[in-house]
Coordinates of C-alpha atoms and ligand atoms in Angstrom, one line a residue:
M14 CA 97.2 107.2 114.7
K15 CA 96.5 108.2 111.1
I16 CA 96.1 105.3 108.7
L17 CA 95.9 105.2 104.9
I18 CA 94.4 102.1 103.2
I19 CA 95.2 101.5 99.6
G20 CA 92.4 99.9 97.5
G21 CA 88.7 100.4 96.8
G22 CA 86.8 97.1 97.0
G23 CA 84.9 94.9 99.5
R24 CA 88.1 93.7 101.0
E25 CA 89.3 97.2 101.7
H26 CA 85.9 98.2 103.1
A27 CA 86.1 95.2 105.6
I28 CA 89.7 96.2 106.6
A29 CA 88.7 99.9 107.0
W30 CA 85.6 98.9 109.0
K31 CA 87.7 96.8 111.3
A32 CA 90.5 99.4 111.7
A33 CA 87.9 102.0 112.5
Q34 CA 87.0 100.0 115.6
S35 CA 90.5 100.5 117.0
P36 CA 90.6 103.1 119.8
R37 CA 94.1 103.9 118.5
V38 CA 92.8 105.2 115.2
E39 CA 92.3 109.0 115.1
K40 CA 91.8 109.3 111.3
L41 CA 91.4 106.8 108.5
Y42 CA 91.9 107.6 104.8
C43 CA 91.4 105.2 101.8
A44 CA 92.7 105.6 98.3
P45 CA 90.7 105.5 96.2
G46 CA 88.0 103.9 98.4
N47 CA 84.3 103.8 97.4
A48 CA 80.9 105.0 98.6
G49 CA 80.7 102.5 101.4
I50 CA 84.2 103.0 102.6
A51 CA 83.4 106.7 102.8
S52 CA 81.2 105.9 105.9
V53 CA 84.3 104.9 107.9
A54 CA 87.2 106.7 106.1
E55 CA 87.9 109.8 104.1
C56 CA 88.3 108.6 100.5
V57 CA 91.0 110.3 98.4
N58 CA 91.0 110.0 94.6
I59 CA 94.4 108.5 94.1
P60 CA 94.7 105.3 91.9
V61 CA 96.2 102.2 93.5
M62 CA 99.2 102.2 91.2
D63 CA 100.2 105.8 91.6
F64 CA 102.8 105.4 94.3
A65 CA 104.3 108.8 93.9
A66 CA 100.9 110.5 94.6
Q67 CA 100.3 108.1 97.5
V68 CA 103.6 108.8 99.2
K69 CA 103.1 112.6 98.7
F70 CA 99.7 112.4 100.3
A71 CA 101.0 110.2 103.2
K72 CA 103.8 112.7 103.9
E73 CA 101.4 115.7 103.8
K74 CA 98.9 114.1 106.1
E75 CA 101.6 112.7 108.4
I76 CA 100.3 109.1 108.0
D77 CA 101.6 106.7 110.7
L78 CA 100.7 103.5 108.9
V79 CA 99.8 102.5 105.3
V80 CA 98.0 99.3 104.6
V81 CA 98.5 98.1 101.0
A82 CA 95.6 95.6 100.3
P83 CA 95.5 94.7 96.6
D84 CA 97.9 92.4 94.7
D85 CA 99.0 94.6 91.9
P86 CA 100.6 97.4 93.9
L87 CA 102.2 94.9 96.3
A88 CA 103.8 93.0 93.4
A89 CA 104.9 96.3 91.9
G90 CA 106.7 97.5 95.1
A91 CA 104.2 99.8 96.9
V92 CA 105.5 98.9 100.3
D93 CA 109.1 99.5 99.2
A94 CA 108.0 103.0 97.9
F95 CA 106.5 103.9 101.3
E96 CA 109.5 102.5 103.2
A97 CA 111.9 104.4 101.0
S98 CA 110.2 107.6 102.2
G99 CA 110.3 106.5 105.8
I100 CA 106.6 105.6 106.0
R101 CA 105.6 102.5 107.8
A102 CA 103.6 100.1 105.5
F103 CA 101.8 96.8 106.1
G104 CA 102.3 94.2 103.4
P105 CA 105.1 92.3 101.7
R106 CA 107.9 94.1 99.9
K107 CA 108.2 93.5 96.2
N108 CA 110.8 90.7 96.6
A109 CA 108.3 88.8 98.9
A110 CA 105.1 89.7 97.0
I111 CA 106.5 87.5 94.2
L112 CA 105.0 84.6 96.2
E113 CA 101.8 85.6 94.4
G114 CA 103.2 87.6 91.6
S115 CA 104.9 84.6 89.9
K116 CA 103.3 81.2 89.8
A117 CA 106.6 79.7 88.6
F118 CA 108.4 81.2 91.6
S119 CA 105.9 79.8 94.1
K120 CA 105.8 76.3 92.5
D121 CA 109.7 76.2 92.5
L122 CA 109.7 77.3 96.1
M123 CA 107.3 74.5 97.1
K124 CA 109.3 71.9 95.2
K125 CA 112.6 73.1 96.7
Y126 CA 111.3 73.1 100.3
G127 CA 109.1 70.0 100.1
I128 CA 105.8 71.9 100.6
P129 CA 102.9 69.7 99.3
T130 CA 101.5 70.9 96.0
A131 CA 100.4 69.5 92.6
A132 CA 103.2 68.2 90.2
Y133 CA 103.9 70.8 87.5
E134 CA 106.1 72.0 84.6
T135 CA 107.0 75.6 83.6
F136 CA 107.0 76.7 79.9
D137 CA 108.4 79.9 78.3
T138 CA 107.3 79.0 74.7
P139 CA 103.9 77.9 73.3
E140 CA 105.7 75.2 71.2
A141 CA 107.2 73.5 74.3
A142 CA 103.8 73.8 76.2
L143 CA 101.9 72.2 73.2
K144 CA 104.5 69.4 72.9
Y145 CA 104.1 68.6 76.6
L146 CA 100.3 68.5 76.2
E147 CA 100.5 65.8 73.6
T148 CA 101.1 63.2 76.3
A149 CA 100.1 64.9 79.5
P150 CA 97.0 63.5 81.3
V151 CA 93.8 65.5 81.3
P152 CA 92.0 67.2 83.1
I153 CA 95.0 69.6 83.5
V154 CA 95.5 73.1 84.8
L155 CA 97.1 76.0 83.0
K156 CA 98.3 79.1 85.0
A157 CA 99.6 82.4 83.7
D158 CA 102.8 83.0 85.6
G159 CA 101.9 86.7 86.4
L160 CA 99.0 88.5 87.9
A161 CA 95.8 88.3 85.8
L162 CA 93.0 89.8 87.9
G163 CA 92.5 86.3 89.4
K164 CA 91.4 85.0 85.9
G165 CA 94.7 83.5 84.8
V166 CA 93.9 79.9 85.8
L167 CA 92.3 77.6 83.2
I168 CA 91.0 74.2 84.2
C169 CA 91.0 72.2 81.0
K170 CA 88.9 69.0 80.8
T171 CA 90.3 67.9 77.4
R172 CA 93.5 68.1 75.5
E173 CA 91.8 70.3 72.9
E174 CA 90.7 72.8 75.6
A175 CA 94.3 72.8 77.0
R176 CA 95.7 73.6 73.5
E177 CA 93.2 76.4 73.2
G178 CA 94.3 77.6 76.7
V179 CA 97.9 77.8 75.6
K180 CA 96.8 79.9 72.6
T181 CA 94.7 82.2 74.9
L182 CA 97.5 82.8 77.4
M183 CA 100.7 82.7 75.2
L184 CA 99.7 83.6 71.7
D185 CA 96.6 85.8 72.0
R186 CA 98.2 87.1 75.3
Q187 CA 94.7 87.7 76.8
F188 CA 96.5 88.6 80.1
G189 CA 99.4 90.5 78.5
S190 CA 102.8 89.6 79.7
A191 CA 101.4 87.7 82.7
G192 CA 101.0 84.7 80.2
D193 CA 104.4 84.9 78.6
R194 CA 105.4 82.1 80.9
I195 CA 102.9 79.5 82.0
V196 CA 102.8 76.7 84.6
I197 CA 101.0 73.5 83.6
E198 CA 100.0 71.4 86.6
Q199 CA 98.3 68.3 87.6
F200 CA 94.5 68.7 88.3
M201 CA 93.7 68.0 91.9
T202 CA 90.3 67.0 93.3
G203 CA 88.9 67.7 96.7
R204 CA 87.5 70.6 98.7
E205 CA 89.0 74.0 98.5
V206 CA 89.7 76.0 101.6
S207 CA 91.1 79.5 102.0
V208 CA 93.3 80.1 105.1
L209 CA 94.5 83.7 105.7
T210 CA 97.5 84.2 108.0
F211 CA 99.5 87.1 109.5
V212 CA 103.2 86.8 109.1
D213 CA 106.1 88.9 110.6
G214 CA 109.0 87.4 108.7
R215 CA 109.4 84.5 111.2
T216 CA 106.2 84.0 113.1
I217 CA 102.9 83.0 111.5
R218 CA 99.5 83.4 113.1
V219 CA 96.6 81.6 111.5
M220 CA 93.2 83.3 111.1
T221 CA 90.0 81.3 110.9
S222 CA 89.3 79.3 107.7
A223 CA 86.9 80.3 104.9
Q224 CA 85.6 79.0 101.6
D225 CA 85.1 81.0 98.4
H226 CA 82.6 80.4 95.6
K227 CA 84.4 81.5 92.4
R228 CA 82.0 80.6 89.7
A229 CA 79.3 83.0 88.6
K230 CA 76.3 80.7 88.7
D231 CA 74.6 78.3 91.1
G232 CA 76.0 74.8 91.3
D233 CA 79.5 76.2 90.5
Q234 CA 78.6 76.7 86.9
G235 CA 79.5 79.7 84.7
L236 CA 82.6 81.7 84.4
N237 CA 85.3 82.3 87.1
T238 CA 84.7 85.5 89.0
G239 CA 86.5 87.4 91.7
G240 CA 84.3 85.5 94.1
M241 CA 80.5 85.4 94.5
G242 CA 80.4 84.6 98.2
T243 CA 82.1 83.0 101.2
F244 CA 81.5 81.3 104.5
S245 CA 83.7 80.9 107.6
P246 CA 84.8 78.7 109.1
S247 CA 85.0 75.8 106.7
P248 CA 83.5 72.7 108.4
F249 CA 85.9 70.6 106.4
Y250 CA 89.0 72.3 107.8
T251 CA 89.4 70.1 110.9
A252 CA 91.8 70.5 113.8
E253 CA 93.8 67.6 112.4
I254 CA 94.1 69.2 109.0
D255 CA 95.0 72.5 110.6
A256 CA 97.8 70.8 112.6
Y257 CA 99.1 69.2 109.5
C258 CA 99.1 72.5 107.5
R259 CA 100.9 74.4 110.3
E260 CA 103.7 71.8 110.3
H261 CA 104.0 71.0 106.6
I262 CA 102.8 74.1 104.8
Y263 CA 102.4 77.3 106.8
Q264 CA 105.6 77.5 108.8
P265 CA 107.7 75.9 106.1
T266 CA 106.5 78.6 103.6
V267 CA 107.6 81.4 106.0
D268 CA 110.9 79.7 106.6
A269 CA 111.5 79.1 102.9
M270 CA 110.9 82.8 102.1
R271 CA 113.4 83.8 104.8
A272 CA 115.9 81.3 103.6
E273 CA 115.6 82.7 100.1
G274 CA 116.4 86.2 101.4
R275 CA 112.7 87.2 100.8
E276 CA 111.4 87.8 104.3
F277 CA 107.6 87.9 104.1
K278 CA 105.7 90.4 106.3
G279 CA 102.0 90.8 105.8
V280 CA 99.2 88.4 104.9
I281 CA 99.8 85.0 103.3
F282 CA 96.6 83.6 101.9
F283 CA 96.9 79.8 101.5
G284 CA 94.6 78.5 98.8
L285 CA 94.4 74.8 99.8
M286 CA 93.0 71.7 98.2
L287 CA 92.0 69.0 100.7
T288 CA 92.9 66.0 98.6
A289 CA 92.7 62.2 99.4
D290 CA 96.5 62.4 99.8
G291 CA 96.2 65.3 102.3
P292 CA 96.1 69.1 102.0
K293 CA 98.1 70.6 99.2
V294 CA 98.7 74.2 98.2
L295 CA 96.7 75.3 95.1
E296 CA 98.0 78.8 95.2
Y297 CA 99.5 81.5 97.4
N298 CA 98.2 85.0 97.6
A299 CA 100.3 87.7 99.2
R300 CA 97.3 89.7 100.6
F301 CA 93.9 89.4 102.2
G302 CA 91.4 87.5 100.1
D303 CA 88.3 89.0 98.6
P304 CA 85.5 88.2 99.6
E305 CA 87.2 86.0 102.3
T306 CA 88.1 89.1 104.4
Q307 CA 84.4 90.0 104.6
V308 CA 83.7 86.8 106.6
V309 CA 87.0 86.5 108.5
L310 CA 87.4 90.0 110.0
P311 CA 83.9 90.3 111.5
R312 CA 84.8 87.2 113.5
M313 CA 88.2 88.5 114.7
K314 CA 88.5 89.7 118.3
N315 CA 91.8 91.5 118.2
D316 CA 92.5 95.1 117.4
I317 CA 93.7 94.8 113.8
V318 CA 96.0 97.8 114.1
D319 CA 98.0 96.0 116.9
V320 CA 98.4 93.0 114.5
F321 CA 99.5 95.1 111.6
E322 CA 102.1 96.7 113.7
A323 CA 103.3 93.4 115.1
C324 CA 103.8 92.1 111.6
I325 CA 105.9 95.1 110.7
D326 CA 107.9 95.1 114.0
G327 CA 108.5 91.3 114.1
T328 CA 106.6 90.9 117.4
L329 CA 103.8 88.7 116.2
D330 CA 104.8 86.1 118.7
Q331 CA 103.4 88.4 121.4
I332 CA 99.9 88.5 119.7
D333 CA 97.3 86.0 120.8
L334 CA 95.1 86.0 117.7
Q335 CA 91.5 85.1 118.6
F336 CA 88.3 84.6 116.7
D337 CA 84.7 84.4 118.0
D338 CA 83.3 80.9 118.1
N339 CA 80.5 81.7 115.6
A340 CA 80.1 81.7 111.8
A341 CA 79.8 84.2 109.0
V342 CA 78.4 84.0 105.5
C343 CA 78.8 86.6 102.7
V344 CA 76.6 86.8 99.6
V345 CA 77.9 89.0 96.9
L346 CA 75.3 91.2 95.1
A347 CA 76.6 91.6 91.6
S348 CA 75.5 93.3 88.4
D349 CA 73.7 90.9 86.1
G350 CA 76.2 89.8 83.3
Y351 CA 79.3 89.9 85.6
P352 CA 82.0 88.9 84.9
E353 CA 81.5 89.7 81.2
H354 CA 79.2 92.6 80.2
Y355 CA 77.3 94.5 82.7
E356 CA 75.9 98.0 83.2
K357 CA 76.7 100.4 86.0
G358 CA 75.3 103.6 87.5
F359 CA 72.0 102.3 89.0
P360 CA 70.8 103.7 92.3
I361 CA 71.2 101.4 95.3
T362 CA 68.4 101.5 97.9
G363 CA 68.0 99.8 101.3
L364 CA 71.5 100.3 102.6
D365 CA 70.3 102.1 105.7
A366 CA 68.4 98.9 106.7
F367 CA 71.8 97.7 108.0
D368 CA 72.1 100.6 110.5
G369 CA 72.0 99.3 114.0
K370 CA 71.5 95.7 112.9
A371 CA 74.1 93.8 115.0
G372 CA 75.8 91.0 113.1
C373 CA 74.7 92.2 109.6
Y374 CA 77.1 94.1 107.4
V375 CA 77.2 95.5 103.9
F376 CA 80.6 95.9 102.5
H377 CA 80.8 97.8 99.2
A378 CA 82.8 96.4 96.3
G379 CA 81.7 98.6 93.4
S380 CA 79.8 101.7 94.4
K381 CA 80.2 105.4 94.0
F382 CA 78.4 108.7 94.7
D383 CA 76.7 110.1 91.5
A384 CA 76.6 113.8 90.8
D385 CA 73.5 114.2 93.1
G386 CA 75.3 112.4 95.9
E387 CA 73.3 109.3 95.5
I388 CA 75.0 105.9 95.9
V389 CA 75.0 104.0 92.6
T390 CA 76.4 100.7 91.3
N391 CA 80.0 101.0 89.9
G392 CA 81.3 97.5 89.2
G393 CA 80.6 93.9 88.5
R394 CA 80.6 93.0 92.1
V395 CA 78.6 95.7 93.9
L396 CA 78.1 94.7 97.5
G397 CA 79.0 91.9 99.9
V398 CA 76.2 91.2 102.4
T399 CA 77.7 89.5 105.4
A400 CA 75.8 88.1 108.4
L401 CA 77.0 86.3 111.6
G402 CA 75.2 83.5 113.3
D403 CA 75.9 81.0 116.0
T404 CA 76.2 78.3 113.4
L405 CA 76.9 78.4 109.6
K406 CA 73.3 77.5 108.9
E407 CA 72.1 80.4 110.9
A408 CA 74.6 82.8 109.4
R409 CA 73.5 81.7 105.9
K410 CA 69.8 82.3 106.7
N411 CA 70.6 85.7 108.1
A412 CA 72.8 86.7 105.1
Y413 CA 70.2 85.7 102.6
A414 CA 67.5 87.5 104.5
A415 CA 69.7 90.7 104.5
T416 CA 70.2 90.5 100.7
E417 CA 66.4 91.2 100.4
W418 CA 66.9 94.6 102.1
I419 CA 68.9 95.9 99.1
T420 CA 67.5 96.8 95.7
F421 CA 69.2 98.0 92.5
A422 CA 68.5 97.4 88.8
N423 CA 70.1 94.2 87.5
K424 CA 70.9 92.9 91.0
Y425 CA 72.2 89.3 90.7
M426 CA 73.4 86.8 93.2
R427 CA 74.0 83.1 93.7
H428 CA 71.5 81.3 95.8
D429 CA 73.7 78.5 97.0
I430 CA 76.5 80.2 98.9
G431 CA 77.5 77.9 101.7
K432 CA 75.2 75.1 100.6
A433 CA 78.2 72.8 101.1
I434 CA 77.5 73.3 104.8
D435 CA 74.6 70.9 104.5
E436 CA 77.1 68.1 103.5
A437 CA 79.4 68.6 106.5
Ligands
LIG4 N1 88.9 85.0 96.8 C1 90.1 84.7 96.1 C2 91.0 85.8 96.0 O1 91.0 86.8 96.8 O2 91.9 85.8 95.2

């Protein structure tokens, strides 16, 4: 089979690495890819939003399957564009990707179908939002309705911060039209867990759990980022919680989307909060999480190509999804200053230390080849260093040891990824 993966970050590197292990894959392409992905796939310089060029390329190369990984092209109808040209594509169509693309849609869906989530109100004008905030309890959460590079959620401790947040989203339009409508919701407390699932429209298969670390600095301080590290499984996601979520959250979400005429095929990523009142949905994503994918896929036993095809064909009920009984930790190596101002273009050394080291992986998030063919930094998040272990503690030790193998100027990482493990 010939497969084209759309995207160019750590998530796509992990997907490409996993797909490359399938004996069914004869050739892998990635658009646009990065310097790490180039070790397992041929990278083609087509931007993620250029559907016309992607379709043309897929036809020319007789691609059998396209995997659309990032949120923006999914929400804009990338899968529909491939299907319209008779090319099989993994991921939700535009009418289903709205599950992530509109926070107001997903909150209304949960309310309508009784799926546990925080209480909320939706606002189309700053005046109405500000009036609501006069009496709303704080802390409170503001969410831009549309996609905002994962940065459209503001947790406001005070009423003043919330008023500022309305200004940022709706008046200053920091995230453009994504903030023209906002959701204001009750602040929930508890442990966050990420659960990725495969869905074929009717059947849902649950992957292993993970936990992300979104803040830039140790102790969950600093600004929100795309994710500074992850671990899997979450020791707080017990069998009892899993059973509750399958019955009250996962299958009801799939059924609700079908009932709405928005059959979902692809990955639903459930962002959960384990509250004192039980698990509740913080957010849905209509795609693999990043960096969650970097700890989940190394633990997955199945051939991922079989699973992709089962999602498309509606035969996921025939797949026995299995994960190793081990653990993984991913530490993101970033450029100092991320997520604000940071420099790029520094040579990365030590990557070959991973060659032949079983259970240690380096997934590239922001790297490229310079004019001399050397691998250099090319983003805020540069690399995801993942290691396996029999236990979470062992995986964490292995991952931090492997971060030392890599050097580049302005290398920055958190030192407490997976520290919560100690409290389990
Ligand atoms: N790690 C969170 C996300 O992928 O959105």
